[in-house]
mmCIF file of C-alpha atoms and ligand atoms in Angstrom:
data_model
loop_
_atom_site.group_PDB
_atom_site.id
_atom_site.type_symbol
_atom_site.label_atom_id
_atom_site.label_comp_id
_atom_site.label_asym_id
_atom_site.label_seq_id
_atom_site.Cartn_x
_atom_site.Cartn_y
_atom_site.Cartn_z
ATOM 1 C CA MET A 1 -60.388 -9.272 90.535
ATOM 2 C CA GLY A 2 -57.757 -10.558 92.333
ATOM 3 C CA PHE A 3 -57.558 -9.695 96.321
ATOM 4 C CA ARG A 4 -56.956 -5.872 97.264
ATOM 5 C CA SER A 5 -54.849 -4.246 99.760
ATOM 6 C CA GLY A 6 -54.223 -0.825 100.375
ATOM 7 C CA PHE A 7 -54.466 2.473 102.592
ATOM 8 C CA ALA A 8 -56.561 4.903 103.532
ATOM 9 C CA THR A 9 -57.412 7.747 105.482
ATOM 10 C CA ILE A 10 -60.301 9.748 107.010
ATOM 11 C CA ILE A 11 -59.822 13.393 107.207
ATOM 12 C CA GLY A 12 -62.289 16.224 108.273
ATOM 13 C CA ARG A 13 -63.148 18.753 110.807
ATOM 14 C CA PRO A 14 -63.698 17.776 114.557
ATOM 15 C CA ASN A 15 -67.081 16.011 115.034
ATOM 16 C CA VAL A 16 -67.846 15.302 111.482
ATOM 17 C CA GLY A 17 -68.019 11.813 112.839
ATOM 18 C CA LYS A 18 -64.336 10.340 111.671
ATOM 19 C CA SER A 19 -64.360 8.194 114.786
ATOM 20 C CA THR A 20 -67.862 7.449 114.752
ATOM 21 C CA LEU A 21 -67.065 5.884 111.050
ATOM 22 C CA LEU A 22 -64.427 3.880 112.100
ATOM 23 C CA ASN A 23 -66.423 2.444 114.847
ATOM 24 C CA LEU A 24 -68.632 1.176 112.601
ATOM 25 C CA LEU A 25 -66.362 0.121 109.951
ATOM 26 C CA THR A 26 -64.029 -1.981 112.081
ATOM 27 C CA GLY A 27 -67.737 -3.488 113.951
ATOM 28 C CA GLU A 28 -67.731 -5.982 116.430
ATOM 29 C CA LYS A 29 -63.802 -6.963 116.103
ATOM 30 C CA ILE A 30 -62.308 -5.043 118.870
ATOM 31 C CA SER A 31 -59.837 -7.519 120.486
ATOM 32 C CA ILE A 32 -57.148 -7.919 118.238
ATOM 33 C CA ILE A 33 -54.405 -5.515 118.078
ATOM 34 C CA SER A 34 -51.446 -4.956 115.968
ATOM 35 C CA SER A 35 -49.273 -3.817 113.602
ATOM 36 C CA LYS A 36 -45.648 -3.528 112.095
ATOM 37 C CA PRO A 37 -42.957 -1.183 113.724
ATOM 38 C CA GLN A 38 -42.514 0.971 110.634
ATOM 39 C CA THR A 39 -46.288 2.375 111.375
ATOM 40 C CA THR A 40 -44.783 4.608 114.430
ATOM 41 C CA ARG A 41 -44.362 6.818 111.538
ATOM 42 C CA ASN A 42 -47.634 6.424 110.973
ATOM 43 C CA THR A 43 -50.695 5.774 113.891
ATOM 44 C CA ILE A 44 -52.578 2.670 112.734
ATOM 45 C CA LYS A 45 -56.535 2.888 113.246
ATOM 46 C CA ALA A 46 -58.120 0.086 111.650
ATOM 47 C CA ILE A 47 -57.389 -2.812 109.644
ATOM 48 C CA ILE A 48 -60.626 -4.471 108.180
ATOM 49 C CA THR A 49 -60.065 -7.959 106.197
ATOM 50 C CA THR A 50 -62.288 -9.927 104.304
ATOM 51 C CA ASP A 51 -61.962 -12.728 101.726
ATOM 52 C CA GLU A 52 -61.563 -10.089 99.154
ATOM 53 C CA TYR A 53 -59.716 -7.261 100.288
ATOM 54 C CA GLN A 54 -57.790 -5.305 103.398
ATOM 55 C CA VAL A 55 -58.112 -2.124 104.118
ATOM 56 C CA VAL A 56 -55.895 -0.205 106.559
ATOM 57 C CA PHE A 57 -56.774 2.915 107.801
ATOM 58 C CA ILE A 58 -54.469 5.202 108.912
ATOM 59 C CA ASP A 59 -53.948 8.208 110.605
ATOM 60 C CA THR A 60 -51.616 10.753 108.614
ATOM 61 C CA PRO A 61 -49.168 12.078 111.265
ATOM 62 C CA GLY A 62 -49.534 15.775 109.820
ATOM 63 C CA LEU A 63 -53.243 15.782 111.228
ATOM 64 C CA HIS A 64 -51.871 13.784 114.379
ATOM 65 C CA ARG A 65 -48.979 14.577 115.813
ATOM 66 C CA PRO A 66 -46.481 11.572 115.343
ATOM 67 C CA ARG A 67 -45.440 10.066 118.474
ATOM 68 C CA ASN A 68 -42.841 8.612 117.616
ATOM 69 C CA LYS A 69 -39.550 8.866 116.086
ATOM 70 C CA LEU A 70 -38.096 6.475 113.560
ATOM 71 C CA GLY A 71 -36.904 7.784 110.499
ATOM 72 C CA ASP A 72 -37.267 10.882 107.845
ATOM 73 C CA TYR A 73 -40.822 10.274 106.745
ATOM 74 C CA MET A 74 -41.368 10.990 110.415
ATOM 75 C CA GLN A 75 -40.676 14.648 108.701
ATOM 76 C CA LYS A 76 -42.743 14.091 105.979
ATOM 77 C CA SER A 77 -45.469 16.549 106.193
ATOM 78 C CA ALA A 78 -49.324 15.940 105.964
ATOM 79 C CA ILE A 79 -49.621 16.827 102.318
ATOM 80 C CA SER A 80 -47.024 14.347 101.373
ATOM 81 C CA THR A 81 -48.518 11.386 103.312
ATOM 82 C CA LEU A 82 -52.136 11.929 102.229
ATOM 83 C CA ASP A 83 -50.512 12.165 98.594
ATOM 84 C CA GLU A 84 -49.377 8.226 99.238
ATOM 85 C CA VAL A 85 -52.289 6.343 100.877
ATOM 86 C CA ASP A 86 -54.693 4.861 98.131
ATOM 87 C CA VAL A 87 -57.856 7.207 98.833
ATOM 88 C CA ILE A 88 -58.959 9.672 101.290
ATOM 89 C CA LEU A 89 -62.479 9.546 102.813
ATOM 90 C CA TYR A 90 -62.919 13.433 103.222
ATOM 91 C CA MET A 91 -65.677 13.706 105.591
ATOM 92 C CA VAL A 92 -68.532 16.666 106.024
ATOM 93 C CA GLU A 93 -71.515 17.524 107.626
ATOM 94 C CA ALA A 94 -74.694 17.268 105.913
ATOM 95 C CA THR A 95 -75.952 19.796 108.972
ATOM 96 C CA ASP A 96 -73.534 22.792 107.195
ATOM 97 C CA LYS A 97 -75.726 25.260 104.960
ATOM 98 C CA THR A 98 -72.564 25.840 103.252
ATOM 99 C CA ILE A 99 -68.644 25.170 103.130
ATOM 100 C CA GLY A 100 -67.228 27.008 105.710
ATOM 101 C CA PRO A 101 -63.671 28.187 106.106
ATOM 102 C CA GLY A 102 -62.283 24.899 107.907
ATOM 103 C CA ASP A 103 -63.822 23.202 104.842
ATOM 104 C CA ARG A 104 -62.247 25.457 102.598
ATOM 105 C CA GLU A 105 -58.915 25.061 103.936
ATOM 106 C CA ILE A 106 -59.156 20.940 103.652
ATOM 107 C CA ILE A 107 -60.328 21.478 99.972
ATOM 108 C CA GLU A 108 -57.137 23.751 98.812
ATOM 109 C CA MET A 109 -55.111 20.755 100.371
ATOM 110 C CA LEU A 110 -56.614 18.217 99.198
ATOM 111 C CA LYS A 111 -56.698 20.057 95.330
ATOM 112 C CA LYS A 112 -52.971 19.576 95.718
ATOM 113 C CA LEU A 113 -52.810 16.386 95.962
ATOM 114 C CA SER A 114 -53.001 13.737 93.125
ATOM 115 C CA THR A 115 -54.782 10.857 95.416
ATOM 116 C CA PRO A 116 -58.399 10.314 94.893
ATOM 117 C CA VAL A 117 -60.874 11.631 97.490
ATOM 118 C CA ILE A 118 -64.106 10.177 98.117
ATOM 119 C CA LEU A 119 -66.299 12.994 99.946
ATOM 120 C CA LEU A 120 -68.565 11.468 102.781
ATOM 121 C CA ILE A 121 -71.181 14.126 103.583
ATOM 122 C CA ASN A 122 -72.174 12.711 107.182
ATOM 123 C CA LYS A 123 -75.152 12.652 109.603
ATOM 124 C CA ILE A 124 -77.774 12.981 106.782
ATOM 125 C CA ASP A 125 -80.333 11.386 109.638
ATOM 126 C CA LEU A 126 -80.361 14.739 110.675
ATOM 127 C CA VAL A 127 -81.744 16.380 107.419
ATOM 128 C CA SER A 128 -83.899 16.411 104.951
ATOM 129 C CA LYS A 129 -83.112 15.197 101.364
ATOM 130 C CA PRO A 130 -84.008 18.085 99.557
ATOM 131 C CA ALA A 131 -82.200 20.393 102.389
ATOM 132 C CA LEU A 132 -78.951 18.071 101.350
ATOM 133 C CA LEU A 133 -78.865 18.736 97.529
ATOM 134 C CA PRO A 134 -77.385 22.477 97.870
ATOM 135 C CA LEU A 135 -74.674 21.062 100.034
ATOM 136 C CA ILE A 136 -73.822 18.266 97.103
ATOM 137 C CA ASP A 137 -73.997 21.030 94.741
ATOM 138 C CA GLU A 138 -71.851 23.341 96.264
ATOM 139 C CA TYR A 139 -68.998 20.633 96.994
ATOM 140 C CA SER A 140 -69.145 18.838 93.375
ATOM 141 C CA LYS A 141 -68.294 22.414 91.982
ATOM 142 C CA GLU A 142 -65.849 23.200 94.216
ATOM 143 C CA MET A 143 -63.842 20.256 93.947
ATOM 144 C CA ASN A 144 -63.685 17.307 91.470
ATOM 145 C CA PHE A 145 -64.406 14.428 94.152
ATOM 146 C CA GLU A 146 -64.320 10.848 92.726
ATOM 147 C CA HIS A 147 -67.563 9.995 94.349
ATOM 148 C CA ILE A 148 -69.976 12.202 96.947
ATOM 149 C CA ILE A 149 -71.860 9.660 99.513
ATOM 150 C CA PRO A 150 -74.181 10.777 101.585
ATOM 151 C CA VAL A 151 -74.007 9.219 104.557
ATOM 152 C CA SER A 152 -74.678 8.049 108.185
ATOM 153 C CA ALA A 153 -72.227 6.694 110.255
ATOM 154 C CA LEU A 154 -75.042 5.575 112.667
ATOM 155 C CA ASP A 155 -76.533 3.610 110.124
ATOM 156 C CA ILE A 156 -75.129 0.255 109.378
ATOM 157 C CA GLU A 157 -75.562 0.103 105.741
ATOM 158 C CA THR A 158 -72.923 2.654 105.802
ATOM 159 C CA LYS A 159 -69.997 0.382 106.544
ATOM 160 C CA GLU A 160 -70.891 -2.081 103.491
ATOM 161 C CA LEU A 161 -71.266 0.954 101.163
ATOM 162 C CA VAL A 162 -67.916 2.793 102.181
ATOM 163 C CA LEU A 163 -65.714 -0.043 102.279
ATOM 164 C CA ARG A 164 -67.157 -0.970 98.768
ATOM 165 C CA GLU A 165 -66.044 2.580 97.580
ATOM 166 C CA THR A 166 -62.782 2.315 99.277
ATOM 167 C CA VAL A 167 -61.891 -0.872 97.933
ATOM 168 C CA LYS A 168 -62.118 0.164 94.151
ATOM 169 C CA TYR A 169 -59.320 2.344 95.174
ATOM 170 C CA LEU A 170 -56.755 -0.156 96.607
ATOM 171 C CA PRO A 171 -54.213 -1.386 94.542
ATOM 172 C CA GLU A 172 -53.868 -5.368 93.885
ATOM 173 C CA GLY A 173 -51.876 -7.519 96.026
ATOM 174 C CA PRO A 174 -51.644 -9.494 99.245
ATOM 175 C CA ALA A 175 -52.762 -8.617 102.642
ATOM 176 C CA TYR A 176 -50.061 -6.570 104.939
ATOM 177 C CA TYR A 177 -51.336 -7.606 108.112
ATOM 178 C CA PRO A 178 -53.279 -11.197 109.160
ATOM 179 C CA ALA A 179 -56.597 -11.179 108.461
ATOM 180 C CA ASP A 180 -57.668 -11.279 112.608
ATOM 181 C CA MET A 181 -55.949 -8.123 113.120
ATOM 182 C CA VAL A 182 -57.781 -5.562 114.225
ATOM 183 C CA THR A 183 -56.513 -2.541 116.253
ATOM 184 C CA ASP A 184 -55.398 0.030 119.170
ATOM 185 C CA GLN A 185 -52.622 1.575 118.943
ATOM 186 C CA GLN A 186 -52.549 3.056 122.621
ATOM 187 C CA GLU A 187 -51.852 -0.573 124.135
ATOM 188 C CA ARG A 188 -50.363 -1.790 121.239
ATOM 189 C CA PHE A 189 -47.560 1.273 121.808
ATOM 190 C CA LEU A 190 -47.134 0.917 125.654
ATOM 191 C CA VAL A 191 -46.410 -2.866 124.886
ATOM 192 C CA GLN A 192 -43.290 -2.225 122.279
ATOM 193 C CA GLU A 193 -42.412 0.779 123.887
ATOM 194 C CA LEU A 194 -41.862 -1.440 127.027
ATOM 195 C CA ILE A 195 -40.242 -4.189 125.391
ATOM 196 C CA ARG A 196 -37.747 -1.628 123.795
ATOM 197 C CA GLU A 197 -36.985 -0.216 126.900
ATOM 198 C CA LYS A 198 -36.359 -3.136 128.721
ATOM 199 C CA ILE A 199 -33.797 -4.036 125.749
ATOM 200 C CA LEU A 200 -32.592 -0.324 126.341
ATOM 201 C CA HIS A 201 -31.836 -1.001 129.947
ATOM 202 C CA LEU A 202 -30.600 -4.706 129.705
ATOM 203 C CA VAL A 203 -28.578 -4.813 126.364
ATOM 204 C CA SER A 204 -25.225 -3.551 125.590
ATOM 205 C CA ASP A 205 -25.200 0.202 124.045
ATOM 206 C CA GLU A 206 -24.563 -0.304 120.616
ATOM 207 C CA VAL A 207 -27.275 -2.859 119.777
ATOM 208 C CA PRO A 208 -30.657 -1.135 120.915
ATOM 209 C CA HIS A 209 -30.175 1.646 118.731
ATOM 210 C CA GLY A 210 -31.011 -0.766 115.562
ATOM 211 C CA VAL A 211 -34.128 -2.258 117.582
ATOM 212 C CA GLY A 212 -37.760 -2.454 116.762
ATOM 213 C CA VAL A 213 -40.482 -3.719 117.968
ATOM 214 C CA GLU A 214 -43.527 -4.863 116.553
ATOM 215 C CA VAL A 215 -46.517 -6.200 118.202
ATOM 216 C CA ILE A 216 -47.956 -8.564 115.912
ATOM 217 C CA LEU A 217 -50.528 -10.350 118.314
ATOM 218 C CA PHE A 218 -52.505 -8.347 120.937
ATOM 219 C CA LYS A 219 -55.368 -10.713 121.759
ATOM 220 C CA GLU A 220 -57.792 -10.554 124.850
ATOM 221 C CA ILE A 221 -58.651 -14.487 125.956
ATOM 222 C CA PRO A 222 -61.505 -13.717 128.234
ATOM 223 C CA GLU A 223 -62.271 -17.446 129.325
ATOM 224 C CA LYS A 224 -58.155 -17.144 130.476
ATOM 225 C CA GLU A 225 -58.738 -13.642 132.204
ATOM 226 C CA LEU A 226 -55.568 -12.816 130.226
ATOM 227 C CA ILE A 227 -53.919 -11.123 127.098
ATOM 228 C CA GLU A 228 -52.110 -13.184 124.861
ATOM 229 C CA ILE A 229 -49.180 -10.686 123.276
ATOM 230 C CA HIS A 230 -46.781 -11.732 120.456
ATOM 231 C CA ALA A 231 -44.022 -9.562 119.687
ATOM 232 C CA ASN A 232 -41.440 -9.847 117.154
ATOM 233 C CA ILE A 233 -37.778 -7.685 117.676
ATOM 234 C CA TYR A 234 -36.376 -6.520 115.065
ATOM 235 C CA CYS A 235 -32.809 -6.068 115.019
ATOM 236 C CA GLU A 236 -30.493 -4.925 112.145
ATOM 237 C CA LYS A 237 -27.299 -7.194 112.691
ATOM 238 C CA GLU A 238 -27.296 -11.089 112.774
ATOM 239 C CA SER A 239 -24.731 -10.361 115.728
ATOM 240 C CA HIS A 240 -27.029 -8.104 117.489
ATOM 241 C CA LYS A 241 -29.573 -10.985 117.496
ATOM 242 C CA GLY A 242 -27.076 -13.165 119.240
ATOM 243 C CA ILE A 243 -27.023 -10.835 121.839
ATOM 244 C CA VAL A 244 -30.946 -9.901 122.624
ATOM 245 C CA ILE A 245 -31.212 -13.609 122.519
ATOM 246 C CA GLY A 246 -28.337 -14.126 124.781
ATOM 247 C CA LYS A 247 -26.700 -17.135 126.443
ATOM 248 C CA ASN A 248 -29.544 -20.297 126.395
ATOM 249 C CA GLY A 249 -31.375 -17.447 125.688
ATOM 250 C CA GLU A 250 -31.303 -16.073 128.957
ATOM 251 C CA MET A 251 -31.231 -12.219 128.083
ATOM 252 C CA LEU A 252 -34.553 -12.830 126.284
ATOM 253 C CA LYS A 253 -36.109 -14.526 129.206
ATOM 254 C CA LYS A 254 -35.062 -11.201 131.002
ATOM 255 C CA ILE A 255 -36.551 -8.654 128.509
ATOM 256 C CA GLY A 256 -39.767 -11.018 128.236
ATOM 257 C CA THR A 257 -40.333 -11.315 131.735
ATOM 258 C CA LEU A 258 -39.650 -7.638 132.770
ATOM 259 C CA ALA A 259 -41.659 -6.258 130.178
ATOM 260 C CA ARG A 260 -44.815 -8.513 131.145
ATOM 261 C CA GLN A 261 -44.726 -7.561 134.534
ATOM 262 C CA ASP A 262 -44.578 -4.082 133.620
ATOM 263 C CA ALA A 263 -47.442 -4.571 130.733
ATOM 264 C CA GLU A 264 -49.465 -6.496 133.336
ATOM 265 C CA ARG A 265 -49.215 -3.813 135.820
ATOM 266 C CA LEU A 266 -50.179 -1.261 132.833
ATOM 267 C CA LEU A 267 -52.820 -3.160 131.344
ATOM 268 C CA GLY A 268 -53.895 -4.141 134.433
ATOM 269 C CA SER A 269 -54.511 -8.041 133.478
ATOM 270 C CA LYS A 270 -52.382 -11.275 133.124
ATOM 271 C CA ILE A 271 -50.473 -11.562 130.282
ATOM 272 C CA PHE A 272 -49.024 -14.264 128.417
ATOM 273 C CA LEU A 273 -46.097 -12.553 126.373
ATOM 274 C CA LYS A 274 -44.324 -14.539 123.652
ATOM 275 C CA LEU A 275 -41.278 -12.940 122.172
ATOM 276 C CA TRP A 276 -39.238 -13.339 118.979
ATOM 277 C CA VAL A 277 -36.045 -12.022 117.802
ATOM 278 C CA LYS A 278 -35.260 -11.697 113.619
ATOM 279 C CA THR A 279 -32.819 -9.667 111.675
ATOM 280 C CA LYS A 280 -33.879 -7.237 109.281
ATOM 281 C CA GLU A 281 -30.868 -5.201 107.807
ATOM 282 C CA ASP A 282 -31.394 -1.692 107.939
ATOM 283 C CA TRP A 283 -35.194 -2.132 108.201
ATOM 284 C CA ARG A 284 -35.621 1.720 109.515
ATOM 285 C CA ASN A 285 -34.492 2.979 106.017
ATOM 286 C CA SER A 286 -35.386 -0.261 103.930
ATOM 287 C CA ASP A 287 -37.739 0.772 100.515
ATOM 288 C CA TYR A 288 -39.520 -2.520 100.971
ATOM 289 C CA VAL A 289 -40.614 -1.594 104.753
ATOM 290 C CA LEU A 290 -41.780 1.978 103.146
ATOM 291 C CA ARG A 291 -43.470 -0.340 100.478
ATOM 292 C CA GLU A 292 -45.445 -2.285 103.052
ATOM 293 C CA LEU A 293 -46.429 1.033 104.036
ATOM 294 C CA GLY A 294 -48.046 2.463 100.684
ATOM 295 C CA TYR A 295 -45.031 4.536 100.483
ATOM 296 C CA LYS A 296 -43.612 3.508 97.380
HETATM 297 P P1 GDP B 301 -64.942 13.051 114.857
HETATM 298 O O1 GDP B 301 -64.248 14.478 115.562
HETATM 299 O O2 GDP B 301 -64.893 12.947 113.539
HETATM 300 O O3 GDP B 301 -63.941 11.803 115.465
HETATM 301 O O4 GDP B 301 -66.435 13.019 115.162
HETATM 302 P P2 GDP B 301 -66.966 12.264 116.509
HETATM 303 O O5 GDP B 301 -66.985 10.732 115.904
HETATM 304 O O6 GDP B 301 -66.436 11.805 117.842
HETATM 305 O O7 GDP B 301 -68.535 12.257 116.553
HETATM 306 C C1 GDP B 301 -68.872 13.502 116.603
HETATM 307 C C2 GDP B 301 -70.619 13.221 117.311
HETATM 308 O O8 GDP B 301 -71.117 13.151 116.382
HETATM 309 C C3 GDP B 301 -70.430 12.424 118.067
HETATM 310 O O9 GDP B 301 -71.591 12.940 118.968
HETATM 311 C C4 GDP B 301 -71.570 11.081 117.349
HETATM 312 O O10 GDP B 301 -72.059 10.692 117.892
HETATM 313 C C5 GDP B 301 -72.130 12.297 116.549
HETATM 314 N N1 GDP B 301 -72.425 11.252 115.472
HETATM 315 C C6 GDP B 301 -71.178 11.017 114.504
HETATM 316 N N2 GDP B 301 -72.172 10.458 112.933
HETATM 317 C C7 GDP B 301 -72.955 10.707 113.078
HETATM 318 C C8 GDP B 301 -74.659 10.220 112.219
HETATM 319 O O11 GDP B 301 -74.303 9.885 111.405
HETATM 320 N N3 GDP B 301 -75.304 11.018 113.069
HETATM 321 C C9 GDP B 301 -75.399 11.726 113.576
HETATM 322 N N4 GDP B 301 -77.063 12.060 113.841
HETATM 323 N N5 GDP B 301 -74.841 11.754 114.795
HETATM 324 C C10 GDP B 301 -73.705 11.352 114.173
HETATM 325 MG MG1 MG B 302 -62.206 11.021 116.179
HETATM 326 K K1 K B 303 -50.406 0.674 98.618
#
């Protein structure tokens, strides 16, 4: 088998342990944050890369309201988005005596999808094995899950188990993101928006409209007490690229300086900011981009 890559999402009622699992999966690599500009349509939560696979866990816009607005896919319903990831991890609680109304609703939605669904019954540390069996039985009768896996998101062994099962559903293909990237959408969005804001303020009218900003590296360097941030600025036209860079690179320098100053204030850290300007025609509507995100 070659390298596999793709998209997964974790859904479930509040408090079942989704965030805990995500933290467990990403583990200790917390410092690097990144994503592609198009991912403003989705909130990327975690990127996990090994020698064998890369799995990108995304929050679906329908489950968490989108904060950005680039293109038609933002309008897509939660159902169609869930239909387009490679696999869904649906998490419930082992302590439930029976399937409740909230989970029934989720199951009804999942039944309409063609995406494979793995059921994770979390918090098994809180129940005895025999107590779990009726619940497993009830869920397995309710819907055709690919797997039903009892787990504890507090147990480190769950990490390998869940990743191994998830990866089975990813297609073969190259990584979408550099191997050392994890995520933190808050800071990434913040910096992207700051850079975009500077472009909006400084560059002439027709250009900023088609500009996208992608933070490709967000790395804390404790030894130097700074955060190193690299970002790409995408323009839709070659002529726009020239305007954003400016004469002798002066416009780009100004954008970079102002964005860095703002980012330093917001993040409370010294920042080393490096910007590149690239042309990506019609990037907001490109099939390539949508494919990259797992939407094709
Ligand atoms: P989310 O709302 O689905 O993201 O749930 P959280 O990840 O915030 O978890 C809700 C609560 O359940 C937290 O107090 C977690 O510590 C706890 N929790 C999560 N997973 C487990 C587990 O496997 N066992 C136990 N005992 N508690 C868990
Ligand atoms: Mg949570
Ligand atoms: K995919």
